XYZ file of C-alpha atoms in Angstrom:
573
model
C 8.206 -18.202 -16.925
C 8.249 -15.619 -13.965
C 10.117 -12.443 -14.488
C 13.129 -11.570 -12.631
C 12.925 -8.833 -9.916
C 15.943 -6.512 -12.164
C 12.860 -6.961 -15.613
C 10.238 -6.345 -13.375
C 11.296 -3.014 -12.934
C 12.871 -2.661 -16.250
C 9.624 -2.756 -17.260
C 8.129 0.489 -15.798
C 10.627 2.414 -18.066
C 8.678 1.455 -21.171
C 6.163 4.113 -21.194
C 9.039 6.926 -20.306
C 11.252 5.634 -23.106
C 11.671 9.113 -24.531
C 12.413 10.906 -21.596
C 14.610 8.425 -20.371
C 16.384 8.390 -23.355
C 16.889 12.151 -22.858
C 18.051 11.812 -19.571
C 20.202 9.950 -20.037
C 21.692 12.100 -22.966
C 21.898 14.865 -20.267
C 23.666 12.572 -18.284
C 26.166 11.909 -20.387
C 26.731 15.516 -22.081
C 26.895 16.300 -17.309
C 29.998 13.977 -17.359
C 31.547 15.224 -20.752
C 31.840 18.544 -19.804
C 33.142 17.974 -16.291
C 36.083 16.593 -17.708
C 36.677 20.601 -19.472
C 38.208 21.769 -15.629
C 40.762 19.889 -15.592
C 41.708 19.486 -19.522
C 41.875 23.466 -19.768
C 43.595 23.706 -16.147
C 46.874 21.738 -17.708
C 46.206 23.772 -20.847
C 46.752 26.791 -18.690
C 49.599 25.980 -16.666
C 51.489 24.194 -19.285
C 51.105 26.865 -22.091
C 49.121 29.566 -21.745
C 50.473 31.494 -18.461
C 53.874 30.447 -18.609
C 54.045 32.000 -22.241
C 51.870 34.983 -21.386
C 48.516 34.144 -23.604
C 46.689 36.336 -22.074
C 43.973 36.442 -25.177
C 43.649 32.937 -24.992
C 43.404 32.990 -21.053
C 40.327 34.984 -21.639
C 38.788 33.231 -24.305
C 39.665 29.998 -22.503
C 37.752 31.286 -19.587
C 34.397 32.326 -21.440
C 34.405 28.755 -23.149
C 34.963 26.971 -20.010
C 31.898 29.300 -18.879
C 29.514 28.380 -21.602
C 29.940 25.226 -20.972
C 29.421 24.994 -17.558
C 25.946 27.755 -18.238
C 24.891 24.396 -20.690
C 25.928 22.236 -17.821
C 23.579 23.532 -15.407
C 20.497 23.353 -18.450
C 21.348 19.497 -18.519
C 21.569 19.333 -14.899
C 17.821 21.222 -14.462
C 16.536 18.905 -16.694
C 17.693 15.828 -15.165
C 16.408 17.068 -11.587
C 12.993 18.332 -13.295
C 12.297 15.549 -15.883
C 14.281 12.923 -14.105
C 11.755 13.404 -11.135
C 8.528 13.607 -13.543
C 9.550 10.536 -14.909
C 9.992 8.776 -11.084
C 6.689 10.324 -9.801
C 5.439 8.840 -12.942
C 6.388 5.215 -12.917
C 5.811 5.306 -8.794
C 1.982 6.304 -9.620
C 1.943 3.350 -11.997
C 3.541 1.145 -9.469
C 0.796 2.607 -6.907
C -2.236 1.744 -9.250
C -0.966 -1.541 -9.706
C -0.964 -2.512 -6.111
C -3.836 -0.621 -5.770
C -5.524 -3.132 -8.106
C -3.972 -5.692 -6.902
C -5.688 -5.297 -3.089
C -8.989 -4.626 -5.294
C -8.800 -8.300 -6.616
C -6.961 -10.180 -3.309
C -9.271 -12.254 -1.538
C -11.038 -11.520 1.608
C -8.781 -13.412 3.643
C -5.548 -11.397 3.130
C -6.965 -8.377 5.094
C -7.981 -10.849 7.782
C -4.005 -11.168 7.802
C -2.897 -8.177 6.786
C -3.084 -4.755 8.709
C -4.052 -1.719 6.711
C -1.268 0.535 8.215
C 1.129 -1.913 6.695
C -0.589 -2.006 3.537
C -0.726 1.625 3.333
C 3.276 1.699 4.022
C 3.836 -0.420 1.404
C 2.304 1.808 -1.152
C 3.794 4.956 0.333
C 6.292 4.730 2.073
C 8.166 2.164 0.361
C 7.237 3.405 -3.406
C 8.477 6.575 -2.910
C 12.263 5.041 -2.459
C 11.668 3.041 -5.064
C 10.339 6.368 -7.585
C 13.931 7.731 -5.910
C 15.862 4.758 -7.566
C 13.941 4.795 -10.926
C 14.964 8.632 -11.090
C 18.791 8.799 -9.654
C 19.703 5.362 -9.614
C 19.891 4.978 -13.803
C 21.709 8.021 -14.454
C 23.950 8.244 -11.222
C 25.195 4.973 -12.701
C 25.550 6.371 -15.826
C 27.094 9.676 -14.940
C 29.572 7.838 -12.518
C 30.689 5.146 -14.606
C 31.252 7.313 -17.168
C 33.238 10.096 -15.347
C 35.132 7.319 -13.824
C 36.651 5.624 -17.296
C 36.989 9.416 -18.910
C 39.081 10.589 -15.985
C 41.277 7.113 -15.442
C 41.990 7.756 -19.488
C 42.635 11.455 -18.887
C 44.808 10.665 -15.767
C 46.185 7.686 -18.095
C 47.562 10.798 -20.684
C 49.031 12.436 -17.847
C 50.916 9.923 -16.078
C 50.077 5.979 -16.694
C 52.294 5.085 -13.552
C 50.376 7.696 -11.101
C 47.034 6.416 -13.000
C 47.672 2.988 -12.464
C 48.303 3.313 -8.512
C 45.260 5.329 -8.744
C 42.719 2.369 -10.156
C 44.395 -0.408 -7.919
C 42.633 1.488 -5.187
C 39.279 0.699 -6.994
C 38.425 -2.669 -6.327
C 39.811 -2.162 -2.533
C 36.517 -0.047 -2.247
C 34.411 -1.972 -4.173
C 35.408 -5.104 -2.569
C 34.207 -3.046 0.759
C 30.974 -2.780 -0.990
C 30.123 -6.228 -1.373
C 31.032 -7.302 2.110
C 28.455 -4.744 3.445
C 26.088 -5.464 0.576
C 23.958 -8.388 2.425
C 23.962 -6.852 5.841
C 22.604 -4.105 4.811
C 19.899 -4.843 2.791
C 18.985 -7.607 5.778
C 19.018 -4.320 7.599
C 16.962 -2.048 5.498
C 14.329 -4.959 4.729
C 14.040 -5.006 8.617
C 13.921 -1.084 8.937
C 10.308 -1.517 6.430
C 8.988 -3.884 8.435
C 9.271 -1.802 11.436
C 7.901 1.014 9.643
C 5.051 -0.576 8.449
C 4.912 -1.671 12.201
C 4.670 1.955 13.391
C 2.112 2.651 10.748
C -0.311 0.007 11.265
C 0.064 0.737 15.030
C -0.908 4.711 13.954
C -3.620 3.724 12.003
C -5.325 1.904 14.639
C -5.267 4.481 16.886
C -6.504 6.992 15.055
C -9.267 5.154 13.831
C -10.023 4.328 17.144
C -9.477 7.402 19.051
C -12.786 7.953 20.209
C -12.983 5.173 21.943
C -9.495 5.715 23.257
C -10.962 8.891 25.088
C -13.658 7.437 25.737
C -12.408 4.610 28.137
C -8.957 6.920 29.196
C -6.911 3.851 27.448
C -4.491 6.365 26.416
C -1.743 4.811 28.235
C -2.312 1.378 26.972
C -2.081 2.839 23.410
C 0.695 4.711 24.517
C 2.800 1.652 25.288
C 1.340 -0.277 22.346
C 2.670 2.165 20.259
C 5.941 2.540 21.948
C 6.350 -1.420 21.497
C 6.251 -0.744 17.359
C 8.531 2.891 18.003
C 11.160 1.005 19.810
C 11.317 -1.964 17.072
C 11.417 0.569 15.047
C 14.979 2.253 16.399
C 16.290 -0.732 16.989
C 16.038 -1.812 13.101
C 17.218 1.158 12.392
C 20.171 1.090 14.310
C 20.954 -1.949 12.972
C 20.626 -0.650 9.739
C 22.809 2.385 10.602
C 25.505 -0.067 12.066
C 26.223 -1.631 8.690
C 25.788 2.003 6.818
C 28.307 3.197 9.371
C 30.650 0.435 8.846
C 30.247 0.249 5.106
C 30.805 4.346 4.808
C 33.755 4.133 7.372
C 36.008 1.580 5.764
C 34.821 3.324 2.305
C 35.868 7.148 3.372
C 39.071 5.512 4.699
C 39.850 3.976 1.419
C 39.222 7.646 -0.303
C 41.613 9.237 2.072
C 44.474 7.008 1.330
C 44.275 8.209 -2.605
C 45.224 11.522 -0.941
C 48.111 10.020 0.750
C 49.507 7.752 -1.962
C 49.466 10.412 -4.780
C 50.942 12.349 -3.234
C 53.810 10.185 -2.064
C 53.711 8.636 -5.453
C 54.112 11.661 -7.119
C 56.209 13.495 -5.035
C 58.574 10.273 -5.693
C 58.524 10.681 -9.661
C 58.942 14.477 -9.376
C 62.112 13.096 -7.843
C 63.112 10.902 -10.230
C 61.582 13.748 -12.968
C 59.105 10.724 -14.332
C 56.498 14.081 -14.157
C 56.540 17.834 -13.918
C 54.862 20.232 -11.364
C 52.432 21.391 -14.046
C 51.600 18.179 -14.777
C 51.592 16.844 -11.161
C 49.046 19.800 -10.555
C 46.572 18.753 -12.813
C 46.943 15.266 -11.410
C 45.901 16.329 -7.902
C 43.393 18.615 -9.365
C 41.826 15.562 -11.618
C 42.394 13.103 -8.902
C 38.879 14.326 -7.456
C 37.254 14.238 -10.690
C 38.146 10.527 -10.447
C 37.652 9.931 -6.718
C 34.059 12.095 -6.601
C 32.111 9.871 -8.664
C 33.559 6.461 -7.321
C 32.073 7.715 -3.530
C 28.670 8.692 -5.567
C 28.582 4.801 -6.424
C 29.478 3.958 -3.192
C 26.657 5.797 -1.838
C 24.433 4.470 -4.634
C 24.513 1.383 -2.836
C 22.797 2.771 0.352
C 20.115 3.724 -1.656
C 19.816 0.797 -4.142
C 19.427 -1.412 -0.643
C 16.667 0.884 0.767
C 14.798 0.745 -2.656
C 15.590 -2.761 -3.577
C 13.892 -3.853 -0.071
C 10.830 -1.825 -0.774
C 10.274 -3.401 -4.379
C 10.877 -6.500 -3.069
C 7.901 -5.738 -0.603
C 5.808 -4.127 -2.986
C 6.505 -7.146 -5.617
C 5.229 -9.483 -2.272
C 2.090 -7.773 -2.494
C 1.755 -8.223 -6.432
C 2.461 -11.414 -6.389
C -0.176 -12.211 -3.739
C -2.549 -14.987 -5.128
C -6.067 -13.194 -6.590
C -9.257 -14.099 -5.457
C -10.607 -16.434 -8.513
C -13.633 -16.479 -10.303
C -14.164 -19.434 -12.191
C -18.188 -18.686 -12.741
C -19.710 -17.872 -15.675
C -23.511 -17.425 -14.973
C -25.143 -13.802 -13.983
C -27.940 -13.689 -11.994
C -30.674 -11.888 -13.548
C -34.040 -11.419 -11.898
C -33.054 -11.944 -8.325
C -35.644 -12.836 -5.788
C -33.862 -14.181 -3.274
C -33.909 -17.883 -2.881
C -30.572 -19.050 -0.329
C -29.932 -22.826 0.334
C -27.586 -24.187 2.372
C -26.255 -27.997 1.506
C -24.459 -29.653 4.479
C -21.687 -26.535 4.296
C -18.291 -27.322 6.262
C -16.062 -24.405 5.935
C -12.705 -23.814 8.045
C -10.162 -21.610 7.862
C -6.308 -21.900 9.403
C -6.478 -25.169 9.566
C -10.127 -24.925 11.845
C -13.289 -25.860 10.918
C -15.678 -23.351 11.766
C -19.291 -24.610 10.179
C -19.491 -28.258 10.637
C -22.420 -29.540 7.975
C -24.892 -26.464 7.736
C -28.166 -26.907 5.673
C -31.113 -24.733 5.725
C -33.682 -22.771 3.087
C -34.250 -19.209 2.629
C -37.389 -18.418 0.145
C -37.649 -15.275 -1.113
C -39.218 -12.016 0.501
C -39.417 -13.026 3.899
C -36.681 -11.865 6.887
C -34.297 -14.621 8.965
C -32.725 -13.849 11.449
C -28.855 -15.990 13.412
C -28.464 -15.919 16.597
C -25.865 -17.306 18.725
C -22.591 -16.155 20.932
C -19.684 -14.650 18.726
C -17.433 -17.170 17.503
C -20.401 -19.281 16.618
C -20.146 -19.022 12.477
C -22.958 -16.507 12.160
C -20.741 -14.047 9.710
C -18.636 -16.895 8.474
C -22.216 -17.665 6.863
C -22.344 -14.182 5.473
C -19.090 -14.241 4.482
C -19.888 -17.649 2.146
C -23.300 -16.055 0.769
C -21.058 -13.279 -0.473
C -18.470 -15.189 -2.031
C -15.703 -13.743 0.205
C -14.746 -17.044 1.074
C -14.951 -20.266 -1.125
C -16.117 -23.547 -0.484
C -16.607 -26.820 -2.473
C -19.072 -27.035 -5.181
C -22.903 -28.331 -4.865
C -22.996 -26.974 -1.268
C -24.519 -23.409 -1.526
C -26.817 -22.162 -4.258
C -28.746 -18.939 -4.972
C -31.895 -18.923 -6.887
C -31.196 -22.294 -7.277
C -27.562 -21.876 -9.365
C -24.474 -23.400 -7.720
C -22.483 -20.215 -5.850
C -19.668 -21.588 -7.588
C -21.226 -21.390 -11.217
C -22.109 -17.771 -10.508
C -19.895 -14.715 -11.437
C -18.130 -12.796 -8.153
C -19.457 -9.412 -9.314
C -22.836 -10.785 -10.780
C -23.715 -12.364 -6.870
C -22.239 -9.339 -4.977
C -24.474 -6.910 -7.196
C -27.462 -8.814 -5.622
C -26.523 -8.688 -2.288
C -25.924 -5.516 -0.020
C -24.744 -5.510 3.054
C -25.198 -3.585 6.089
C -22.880 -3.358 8.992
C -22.666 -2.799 12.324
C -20.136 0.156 11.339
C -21.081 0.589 8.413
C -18.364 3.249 6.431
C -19.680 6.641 5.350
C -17.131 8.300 2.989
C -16.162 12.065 3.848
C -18.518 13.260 1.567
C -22.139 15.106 1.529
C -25.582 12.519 1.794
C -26.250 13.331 -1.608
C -22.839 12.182 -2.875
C -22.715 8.939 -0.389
C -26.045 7.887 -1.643
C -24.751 7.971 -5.010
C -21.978 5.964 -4.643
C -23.708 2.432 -4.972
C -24.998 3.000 -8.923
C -24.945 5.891 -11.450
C -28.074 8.099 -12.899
C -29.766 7.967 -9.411
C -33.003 10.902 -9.271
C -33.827 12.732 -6.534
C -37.004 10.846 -6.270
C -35.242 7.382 -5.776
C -33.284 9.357 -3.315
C -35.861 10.681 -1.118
C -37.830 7.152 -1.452
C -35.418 5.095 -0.507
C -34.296 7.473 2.802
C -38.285 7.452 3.753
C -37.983 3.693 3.833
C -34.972 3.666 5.694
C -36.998 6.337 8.157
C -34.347 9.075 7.733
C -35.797 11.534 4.925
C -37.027 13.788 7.995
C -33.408 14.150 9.900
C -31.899 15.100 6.357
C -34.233 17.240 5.712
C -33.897 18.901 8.640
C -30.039 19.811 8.267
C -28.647 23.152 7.044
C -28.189 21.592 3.411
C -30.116 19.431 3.243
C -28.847 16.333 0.956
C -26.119 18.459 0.418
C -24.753 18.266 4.173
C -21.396 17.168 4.687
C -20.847 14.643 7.381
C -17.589 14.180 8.112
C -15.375 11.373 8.004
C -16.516 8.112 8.412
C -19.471 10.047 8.751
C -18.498 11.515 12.543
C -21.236 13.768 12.585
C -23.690 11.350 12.654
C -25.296 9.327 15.365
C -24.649 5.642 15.217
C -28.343 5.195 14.700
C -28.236 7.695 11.665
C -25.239 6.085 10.046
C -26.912 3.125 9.802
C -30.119 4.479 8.713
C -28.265 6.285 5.757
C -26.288 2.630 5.231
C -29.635 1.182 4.542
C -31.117 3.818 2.331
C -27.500 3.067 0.316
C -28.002 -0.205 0.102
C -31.843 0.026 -1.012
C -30.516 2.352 -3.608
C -28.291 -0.057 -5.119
C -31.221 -2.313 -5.761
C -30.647 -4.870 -4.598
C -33.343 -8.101 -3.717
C -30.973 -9.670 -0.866
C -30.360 -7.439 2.528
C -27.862 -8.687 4.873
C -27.761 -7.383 8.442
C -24.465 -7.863 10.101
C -25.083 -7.187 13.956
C -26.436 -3.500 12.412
C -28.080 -2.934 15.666
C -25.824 -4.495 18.810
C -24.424 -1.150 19.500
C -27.758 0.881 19.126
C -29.789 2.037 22.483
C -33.169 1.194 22.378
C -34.895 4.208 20.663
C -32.254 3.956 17.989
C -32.901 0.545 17.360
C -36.627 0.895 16.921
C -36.411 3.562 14.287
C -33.958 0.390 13.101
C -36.589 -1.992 13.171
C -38.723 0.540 11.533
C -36.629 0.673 9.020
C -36.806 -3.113 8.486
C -40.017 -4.098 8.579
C -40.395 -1.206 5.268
C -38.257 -3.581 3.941
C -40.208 -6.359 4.278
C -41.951 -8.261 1.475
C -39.759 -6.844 -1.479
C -36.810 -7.966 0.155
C -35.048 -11.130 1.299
C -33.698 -9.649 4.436
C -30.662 -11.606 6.543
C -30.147 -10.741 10.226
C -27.363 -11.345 12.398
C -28.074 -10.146 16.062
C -27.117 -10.477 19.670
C -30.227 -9.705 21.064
C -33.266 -11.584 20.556
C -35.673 -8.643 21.215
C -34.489 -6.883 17.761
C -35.427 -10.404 15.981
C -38.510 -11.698 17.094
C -40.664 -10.316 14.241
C -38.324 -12.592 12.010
C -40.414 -15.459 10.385
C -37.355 -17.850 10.916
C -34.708 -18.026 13.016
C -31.504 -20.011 13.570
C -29.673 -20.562 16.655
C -25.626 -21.355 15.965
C -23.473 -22.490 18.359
C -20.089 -23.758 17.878
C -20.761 -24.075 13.917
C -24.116 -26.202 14.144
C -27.256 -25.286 14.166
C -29.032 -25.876 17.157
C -32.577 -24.995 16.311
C -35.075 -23.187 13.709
C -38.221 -21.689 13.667
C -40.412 -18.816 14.482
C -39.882 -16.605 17.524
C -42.818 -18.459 19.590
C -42.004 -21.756 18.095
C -38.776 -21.809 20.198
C -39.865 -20.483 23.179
C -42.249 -23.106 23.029
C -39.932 -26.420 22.148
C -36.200 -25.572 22.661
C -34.958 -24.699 26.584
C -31.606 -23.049 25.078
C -33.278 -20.353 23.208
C -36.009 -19.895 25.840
C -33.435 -19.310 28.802
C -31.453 -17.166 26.409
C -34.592 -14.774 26.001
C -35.525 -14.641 29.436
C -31.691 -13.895 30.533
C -32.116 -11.387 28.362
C -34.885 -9.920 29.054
C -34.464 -9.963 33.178
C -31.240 -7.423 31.843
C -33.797 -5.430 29.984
């Protein structure tokens, strides 16, 4: 039976149950001795000065003081502790989503932008850390302070106490009309964030290219179509704050009023004395003060409540499954297609696929984009699934075969591929444990890029910025396949790895390659037929089908649509 949202987050108080227990001791022992103002006030001006105590005045005093110095103690600990323990649960609720994205599938990030993600576990879980700190022992504190003062105020006059509570539901009766537009409002107010931040991200990321094609305008307005979304969430969410705090501050102001037409009336009649009457309008805010710090509870709760919500959206995302069992041992890198239909979003994209990929030799896809060649990838890879007895490695069903067990075979390089902020050494590394220097310097002569390392300031040790900015394109990918030799794997995917290359780059590329060729089965996707004609077999896709197979000359010998592709090509060369 799913858990409620309320148990959900219940539930991230179980590790703290100590120091929430504490807390809320503190919290209690806060409202306790707030009530000693007003109880030694009365004391003072019914007995003590009129009779001329002035020992007691004094010794009054220095209690009152110690308790307020033990006040403040509880208080620090509250703020200090109370805090620990919301940073605490908010880095649990952070790892959780965190592992959460680690075991979505492939297709949420097709739908979900990583600026939003990214506000999601910020933004929104540091409200939410806010509520698991205040909102518990606000509640506690207030509710408290509330029933000890209506019973003090009770003692001093029942009839002055009991106008004094009718006012109470008035104001909380405020706070449930407000309740839904607000948190309609707030929930809007994180989408717009998240808005702004995926908007940010983008840009950032893709600053460079920003500069490099003086789009900054069109960025500019992009940006300023999440900003404005933004304020004008907001505002709606500051419309039903204002109106909510408006009616509510009104509501406090008329205590003033009627006490002190009610009491003025029983002064009056004598139904109280000034003493009395004194400490009444002195206790009256020790009443009024924590019904306003519920009131504004609720602008928080409705912030907070919005963001678990969204972070509970995320955790409640279906998980990429993995029914197989098998683990592939051995690898050499056998791939057959069986008749493969795969769609997505209600289109099919590969419409009946079959083909054979033996072990140790390089193929190579071709076609226009849109034409399935990565949704291919995507399916050797397990990223997406598709029915059973319709793609099999080393001659087990893909279905049969354990996620991690099949991606531990295959590497893949990109055409961007991702280079951590890191040195070489500790990017290389990354892929396995235990690797030697020798590996190291092996596998980066294969990839033909030993030479430019070693020709840096430090070496393997040279930093390279992030997303490795201080490299060439060229270089990137050179140290992406040295990575991906190092993991050891038997299966090499190319994904478009060279479109964006000139053509010097790209030889040292294809240099690269053709080391790899013999011990590795080695997939290709390309644009341009020149960087794939040394493949022993390739296939031309279009629209999800494909059109034709073979070696390099083989099709320029028997099919007219790869032939005229080449030569277009090649008249642009």
């Amino acid at each position: 039976m799913k858990q409620s949202k309320l148990s959900r987050f219940i539930a991230y108080y179980k590790p703290h149950k100590l120091l929430f227990f504490l807390d809320m001791t503190c919290s209690l022992l806060v409202a306790l001795t707030g009530m000693g103002y007003p109880i030694i006030t009365r004391i003072l001006i019914n007995d003590l000065i009129p009779n001329g105590k002035n020992n007691l005045i004094l010794i009054t005093s220095l209690v009152l003081l110690g308790v307020y110095i033990l006040r403040a103690c509880f208080r620090y600990f509250i703020n200090y502790y109370g805090h620990v323990m919301g940073v605490a649960m908010q880095a649990q609720m952070r790892k959780d989503m965190f592992n959460k994205l680690e075991k979505l599938p492939y297709s949420y990030f097709d739908n979900h932008e990583t600026g939003k993600i990214m506000s999601r576990m910020t933004n929104d879980l540091f409200d939410v850390s806010e509520l698991a700190h205040h909102g518990p022992e606000n509640i506690f504190i207030a509710s408290f302070t509330i029933l000890g003062a209506f019973t003090y105020l009770m003692i001093i006059n029942w009839m002055l106490g009991l106008i004094t509570f009718a006012m109470v539901p008035i104001l909380f009766g405020i706070s449930l009309f407000f309740r839904k537009r607000m948190l309609n409002a707030f929930k809007e107010t994180r989408v717009a964030q998240a808005s702004i931040n995926g908007a940010l991200e983008s840009s950032i990321t893709g600053i460079r290219v920003t500069k490099a094609y003086t789009n900054e305008e069109k960025e500019l307005e992009k940006f300023e179509v999440s900003n404005k979304e933004f304020v004008k969430a907001r505002t709606k969410a500051f419309s039903a704050l204002a109106g909510y705090m408006t009616s509510s501050s009104f509501i406090t102001d008329l205590f003033n009023i009627i006490i002190i037409l009610g009491g003025g009336l029983f002064m009056y009649a004598g139904n109280i004395n000034v003493a009395d009457f004194t400490t009444f309008v002195i206790s009256i805010s020790l009443f009024i003060n924590p019904v306003n710090q519920l009131i504004q509870f609720m602008e928080q709760y409705q912030s907070a409540s919005s963001g678990f919500t969204r972070f509970l959206e995320v955790l409640d995302e279906k998980e990429e499954i993995d029914d197989g069992e098998k683990v592939l041992n051995n690898v050499q890198g056998y791939i057959e297609f069986k008749d493969v239909k795969f769609g997505y979003n209600d289109k099919e994209i590969l419409h009946g696929i079959s083909f054979k990929l033996e072990s140790g030799k390089t193929y190579s896809f071709v076609g226009k984009s849109g034409s399935g060649k990565s949704t291919i990838f995507n399916l050797i890879t397990k990223m997406y699934d598709v029915d059973n007895d319709s793609i099999f490695i080393e001659n087990v069903d893909i279905n049969e075969l354990s996620r991690d067990s099949l991606r531990d075979s295959i590497a893949i390089i990109t055409q961007s591929p991702y280079i951590f902020n890191f040195t070489i050494r500790e990017n290389l590394m990354l892929v396995r444990s235990g690797i030697t220097d020798e590996e190291m310097k092996e596998a980066c002569k294969t990839a033909c890029i030993h030479d430019f390392i070693m020709n840096l300031p430090d070496g393997y040790d040279s930093k390279i910025g992030e997303g490795g900015t201080m490299l060439s394109g060229g270089e990137r990918q050179r140290l992406a396949i040295a990575r991906a030799l190092l993991k050891g794997s038997n299966i090499i995917l190319f994904d478009e790895a060279t479109s964006a290359l000139d053509n010097v780059t790209q030889e040292h590329i294809q240099d690269a390659i053709n080391n790899l060729k013999g011990d590795h089965t080695i997939l290709i996707i390309a644009h341009r037929l020149s960087t794939v004609i040394d493949s022993d077999k390739i296939f031309m896709i279009d629209d999800g089908n494909i059109i034709c197979s073979g070696s390099h000359k083989y099709l320029l010998d028997n099919y007219d649509d790869y032939k005229n592709l080449y030569k277009k090509e090649m008249s642009k060369e």
